[in-house]
Amino acid sequence: MFSRGSTEEREISLNTSIFRYAEHDSHMTRPTLSQWLASEPFALAMSSGFFGFFAHCGVLAALEQEGLTPSAVSGSSAGALVTGAWASGLDAHALADALTSLRREDFWDVAPGFGLLRGALFRNKLEALLPVPSFARCRVPLTLSVFDVRTRSTHVLHDGLLAPAIHASCALPLLFQPVKYQGSYLLDGGVLDRAGLQGLTDHPRVLHHHLSSRSAWRRPNSPALIPPQREGLVALVIDGLERSGPFRLANGARILESAQRAAERALRSPVRDGLVRLSA
């Protein structure tokens, strides 16, 4: 005969085993990020973030290494630069070479106006870098978010010339002067669309690379710093990456390499509630 105490112990042990089995089974059936991406076509979106293009390029390199090619791309600011350059025909390796060789004098053209930099050097750099001149000649559909100064709203660019569109999406207020394009004065798309997702509202499956670092001008509790959530979207967040900027470009190669290594680990990690988050 079992005592009352031993019966209770057996019940607790059984319940614990069932819970552990269910937890293990749930983990086993949860796809890795790589499996989720490979199962069906997906779009890639990349967020804005001050000089965050090094981290974006590292993530792109990890995707290319696994043969995971997006069917459409979108971005704001740094995300617009990387997705736009890739859509135009540059692979991650060529883009990494261009970014890590960047020097401040390549784009630092101080001039009077509503912003420190005129932007002509940056535009020239883009025009020399991009293999094709227009959205229409990109290898996949591309949408870029910009901020319209007159209407104070986000506008999504999807046609016309590519270099001025990327320039406009990267035109951080006060650093760059507004860009006149398609009859409007435009600034950084991250002003209102930090996620760079407004061009992909109808896409059923999206991988979003969310830069988690906070720029000095954003409030610590800003909703823009929270990884986006919606049906069919998986957010990839890599915490702990170094910061870059016009006076810290030497950090770029390390940031890119760290982001690539972290993204490679992320691809092997399970997707939990639309999120894969890990440290660099």
Coordinates of C-alpha atoms in Angstrom, one line a residue:
M1 CA 0.0 0.0 0.0
F2 CA 1.2 3.5 -0.9
S3 CA 0.9 6.2 1.8
R4 CA -0.9 9.4 1.1
G5 CA 2.4 11.3 0.9
S6 CA 3.9 8.9 -1.7
T7 CA 0.8 9.1 -3.9
E8 CA 1.0 12.9 -4.0
E9 CA 4.7 12.7 -4.8
R10 CA 4.0 10.3 -7.6
E11 CA 1.3 12.7 -9.0
I12 CA 3.6 15.7 -8.8
S13 CA 6.4 13.7 -10.5
L14 CA 3.9 12.6 -13.3
N15 CA 2.7 16.2 -13.8
T16 CA 6.2 17.5 -13.9
S17 CA 7.1 14.9 -16.5
I18 CA 4.1 15.8 -18.7
F19 CA 5.0 19.5 -18.4
R20 CA 8.6 18.9 -19.4
Y21 CA 7.5 16.7 -22.3
A22 CA 5.1 19.3 -23.5
E23 CA 7.7 22.0 -23.2
H24 CA 10.2 19.8 -25.1
D25 CA 7.7 18.9 -27.8
S26 CA 6.8 22.6 -28.2
H27 CA 10.4 23.5 -28.7
M28 CA 10.9 20.7 -31.2
T29 CA 8.0 21.8 -33.4
R30 CA 9.0 25.4 -33.3
P31 CA 10.8 26.2 -36.6
T32 CA 14.2 27.8 -36.7
L33 CA 14.4 31.2 -38.3
S34 CA 16.2 29.6 -41.3
Q35 CA 13.4 27.0 -41.7
W36 CA 10.7 29.7 -41.4
L37 CA 12.4 31.8 -44.1
A38 CA 13.0 28.8 -46.5
S39 CA 9.4 27.5 -46.2
E40 CA 7.8 30.2 -48.3
P41 CA 8.7 33.5 -50.1
F42 CA 9.5 36.4 -47.6
A43 CA 10.1 40.1 -47.8
L44 CA 13.0 41.8 -45.9
A45 CA 12.6 45.1 -44.1
M46 CA 15.4 47.0 -42.3
S47 CA 14.9 49.8 -39.8
S48 CA 16.4 53.2 -39.5
G49 CA 19.2 53.7 -37.0
F50 CA 22.1 56.2 -36.9
F51 CA 24.8 54.7 -39.2
G52 CA 23.2 51.3 -38.6
F53 CA 24.0 50.2 -42.2
F54 CA 27.0 48.1 -41.0
A55 CA 24.8 45.9 -38.8
H56 CA 22.2 45.6 -41.6
C57 CA 24.9 44.5 -44.1
G58 CA 26.1 41.8 -41.6
V59 CA 22.6 40.4 -41.4
L60 CA 22.3 40.5 -45.2
A61 CA 25.6 38.6 -45.5
A62 CA 24.3 35.9 -43.2
L63 CA 21.1 35.5 -45.3
E64 CA 23.1 35.3 -48.6
Q65 CA 25.4 32.7 -47.1
E66 CA 22.4 30.5 -46.4
G67 CA 20.9 31.1 -49.8
L68 CA 17.9 32.9 -48.3
T69 CA 16.8 35.5 -50.9
P70 CA 14.0 37.9 -50.2
S71 CA 11.2 38.4 -52.8
A72 CA 10.8 42.1 -51.9
V73 CA 12.7 44.6 -49.7
S74 CA 11.9 47.8 -47.8
G75 CA 13.7 50.2 -45.5
S76 CA 14.1 53.5 -43.8
S77 CA 17.4 55.5 -43.6
A78 CA 20.2 53.0 -42.9
G79 CA 17.8 50.3 -43.9
A80 CA 17.0 52.1 -47.1
L81 CA 20.7 52.3 -48.0
V82 CA 21.3 48.6 -47.5
T83 CA 18.0 47.2 -49.1
G84 CA 18.2 49.7 -51.9
A85 CA 21.8 48.9 -52.7
W86 CA 21.1 45.1 -52.6
A87 CA 18.0 45.4 -54.8
S88 CA 20.0 47.4 -57.3
G89 CA 22.3 44.4 -57.8
L90 CA 25.1 44.6 -55.2
D91 CA 25.7 41.5 -53.2
A92 CA 26.5 41.7 -49.5
H93 CA 30.2 41.2 -50.0
A94 CA 30.5 44.1 -52.5
L95 CA 28.4 46.4 -50.2
A96 CA 30.5 45.5 -47.2
D97 CA 33.6 46.5 -49.1
A98 CA 32.0 49.8 -50.0
L99 CA 30.8 50.6 -46.5
T100 CA 33.9 49.6 -44.6
S101 CA 36.1 51.7 -46.9
L102 CA 33.8 54.8 -46.3
R103 CA 35.6 57.8 -44.9
R104 CA 34.0 61.0 -43.4
E105 CA 35.5 63.1 -46.2
D106 CA 33.5 61.0 -48.7
F107 CA 30.3 62.7 -47.7
W108 CA 31.2 65.6 -45.4
D109 CA 30.3 68.7 -47.4
V110 CA 29.3 71.4 -44.9
A111 CA 27.2 74.2 -46.6
P112 CA 24.7 76.8 -45.5
G113 CA 21.1 75.5 -45.4
F114 CA 18.6 73.7 -43.2
G115 CA 21.1 71.0 -42.3
L116 CA 24.9 70.8 -41.8
L117 CA 25.7 68.8 -44.9
R118 CA 24.6 69.7 -48.4
G119 CA 24.5 66.0 -49.4
A120 CA 26.0 66.4 -52.9
L121 CA 29.0 64.2 -52.0
F122 CA 26.7 61.5 -50.6
R123 CA 24.6 61.6 -53.7
N124 CA 27.7 61.2 -55.9
K125 CA 28.8 58.3 -53.8
L126 CA 25.4 56.6 -54.3
E127 CA 25.3 57.2 -58.0
A128 CA 28.8 55.6 -58.4
L129 CA 27.9 52.7 -56.1
L130 CA 24.5 51.6 -57.5
P131 CA 24.6 49.2 -60.5
V132 CA 21.2 50.4 -61.9
P133 CA 19.7 53.9 -61.8
S134 CA 16.0 53.3 -61.1
F135 CA 13.5 51.3 -59.1
A136 CA 12.2 49.7 -62.3
R137 CA 15.5 48.0 -62.9
C138 CA 15.9 46.5 -59.5
R139 CA 16.0 42.7 -59.2
V140 CA 13.1 42.6 -56.7
P141 CA 10.4 45.1 -55.7
L142 CA 11.8 47.9 -53.5
T143 CA 10.0 50.4 -51.3
L144 CA 11.7 53.2 -49.3
S145 CA 10.2 55.3 -46.6
V146 CA 10.8 59.1 -46.5
F147 CA 9.4 62.0 -44.5
D148 CA 7.6 64.7 -46.4
V149 CA 8.5 68.0 -44.9
R150 CA 5.4 69.8 -46.2
T151 CA 2.8 67.2 -45.2
R152 CA 4.7 66.0 -42.1
S153 CA 3.9 62.5 -43.0
T154 CA 5.6 59.3 -44.3
H155 CA 5.7 58.8 -48.0
V156 CA 6.7 55.5 -49.6
L157 CA 8.8 55.7 -52.7
H158 CA 8.6 52.8 -55.2
D159 CA 9.5 54.3 -58.6
G160 CA 11.8 56.8 -60.3
L161 CA 15.5 57.4 -59.8
L162 CA 17.1 55.3 -57.1
A163 CA 20.0 57.4 -55.8
P164 CA 18.0 60.5 -54.9
A165 CA 15.4 58.2 -53.2
I166 CA 18.0 56.6 -51.0
H167 CA 19.6 59.9 -50.3
A168 CA 16.2 61.3 -49.2
S169 CA 15.5 58.4 -46.9
C170 CA 19.0 58.8 -45.3
A171 CA 18.7 62.6 -44.9
L172 CA 18.8 62.8 -41.1
P173 CA 17.3 66.2 -40.0
L174 CA 19.9 68.7 -38.9
L175 CA 22.8 66.6 -40.3
F176 CA 21.6 66.6 -44.0
Q177 CA 19.7 69.3 -45.8
P178 CA 16.2 68.2 -47.2
V179 CA 16.3 66.5 -50.5
K180 CA 14.0 67.8 -53.3
Y181 CA 12.6 64.8 -55.2
Q182 CA 9.5 64.2 -57.2
G183 CA 8.3 67.7 -56.3
S184 CA 8.6 67.4 -52.5
Y185 CA 11.2 68.2 -49.9
L186 CA 12.1 65.0 -48.1
L187 CA 14.0 63.9 -45.0
D188 CA 14.9 60.7 -43.2
G189 CA 12.2 58.0 -43.4
G190 CA 12.9 57.1 -39.8
V191 CA 11.3 60.3 -38.6
L192 CA 7.9 58.6 -38.5
D193 CA 8.6 55.1 -39.9
R194 CA 11.6 53.8 -37.9
A195 CA 10.7 50.2 -38.8
G196 CA 10.8 50.9 -42.6
L197 CA 7.7 48.7 -42.9
Q198 CA 5.1 51.1 -44.5
G199 CA 6.0 49.8 -48.0
L200 CA 5.2 46.2 -46.9
T201 CA 1.8 46.5 -45.3
D202 CA 0.2 43.9 -47.6
H203 CA 3.1 41.4 -47.7
P204 CA 2.1 38.2 -45.8
R205 CA 5.6 37.2 -44.6
V206 CA 8.3 39.6 -43.5
L207 CA 11.6 39.3 -41.8
H208 CA 12.4 42.6 -40.1
H209 CA 15.8 43.5 -38.9
H210 CA 15.2 45.8 -36.0
L211 CA 18.2 47.9 -34.8
S212 CA 17.8 48.0 -31.0
S213 CA 20.2 50.9 -30.2
R214 CA 18.6 54.2 -29.3
S215 CA 19.7 57.4 -30.9
A216 CA 20.3 60.3 -28.6
W217 CA 17.2 62.2 -29.9
R218 CA 14.7 59.4 -29.1
R219 CA 13.0 59.1 -25.8
P220 CA 14.0 55.9 -23.8
N221 CA 10.4 54.8 -23.8
S222 CA 9.7 55.6 -27.5
P223 CA 7.3 53.1 -29.1
A224 CA 9.6 53.2 -32.1
L225 CA 12.2 51.2 -30.1
I226 CA 9.9 48.3 -29.6
P227 CA 10.3 45.5 -32.2
P228 CA 7.2 45.5 -34.4
Q229 CA 4.6 42.8 -34.1
R230 CA 2.0 41.7 -36.7
E231 CA 0.7 38.5 -38.3
G232 CA 3.3 36.9 -40.6
L233 CA 6.2 39.1 -39.3
V234 CA 9.4 37.9 -37.6
A235 CA 11.6 40.5 -36.0
L236 CA 15.3 39.9 -35.6
V237 CA 17.0 41.9 -32.8
I238 CA 20.7 41.8 -32.1
D239 CA 21.5 43.5 -28.8
G240 CA 24.9 44.8 -27.7
L241 CA 26.4 45.9 -31.0
E242 CA 28.9 48.7 -31.0
R243 CA 27.7 52.1 -32.1
S244 CA 29.0 53.9 -35.2
G245 CA 28.7 57.5 -36.6
P246 CA 30.5 60.0 -38.7
F247 CA 33.4 60.2 -36.2
R248 CA 33.4 56.4 -35.4
L249 CA 33.5 54.9 -38.9
A250 CA 36.5 52.8 -37.9
N251 CA 34.1 50.6 -35.9
G252 CA 32.2 49.6 -39.0
A253 CA 34.1 46.5 -39.9
R254 CA 33.8 45.1 -36.4
I255 CA 30.1 45.9 -36.2
L256 CA 29.5 44.2 -39.6
E257 CA 31.4 41.1 -38.6
S258 CA 29.6 40.9 -35.2
A259 CA 26.2 41.3 -36.7
Q260 CA 26.9 38.6 -39.3
R261 CA 28.0 36.1 -36.6
A262 CA 25.0 36.9 -34.5
A263 CA 22.7 36.6 -37.5
E264 CA 24.2 33.2 -38.3
R265 CA 23.3 32.0 -34.8
A266 CA 19.9 33.6 -35.1
L267 CA 19.2 31.5 -38.2
R268 CA 19.7 28.4 -36.2
S269 CA 17.5 29.6 -33.4
P270 CA 13.8 28.9 -33.0
V271 CA 11.2 31.6 -33.7
R272 CA 9.3 32.4 -30.5
D273 CA 6.2 34.6 -30.8
G274 CA 7.4 36.4 -33.9
L275 CA 10.8 37.3 -32.4
V276 CA 14.4 36.1 -32.5
R277 CA 16.5 38.1 -30.1
L278 CA 20.1 37.5 -29.1
S279 CA 23.2 39.3 -28.0
A280 CA 26.2 40.0 -30.3

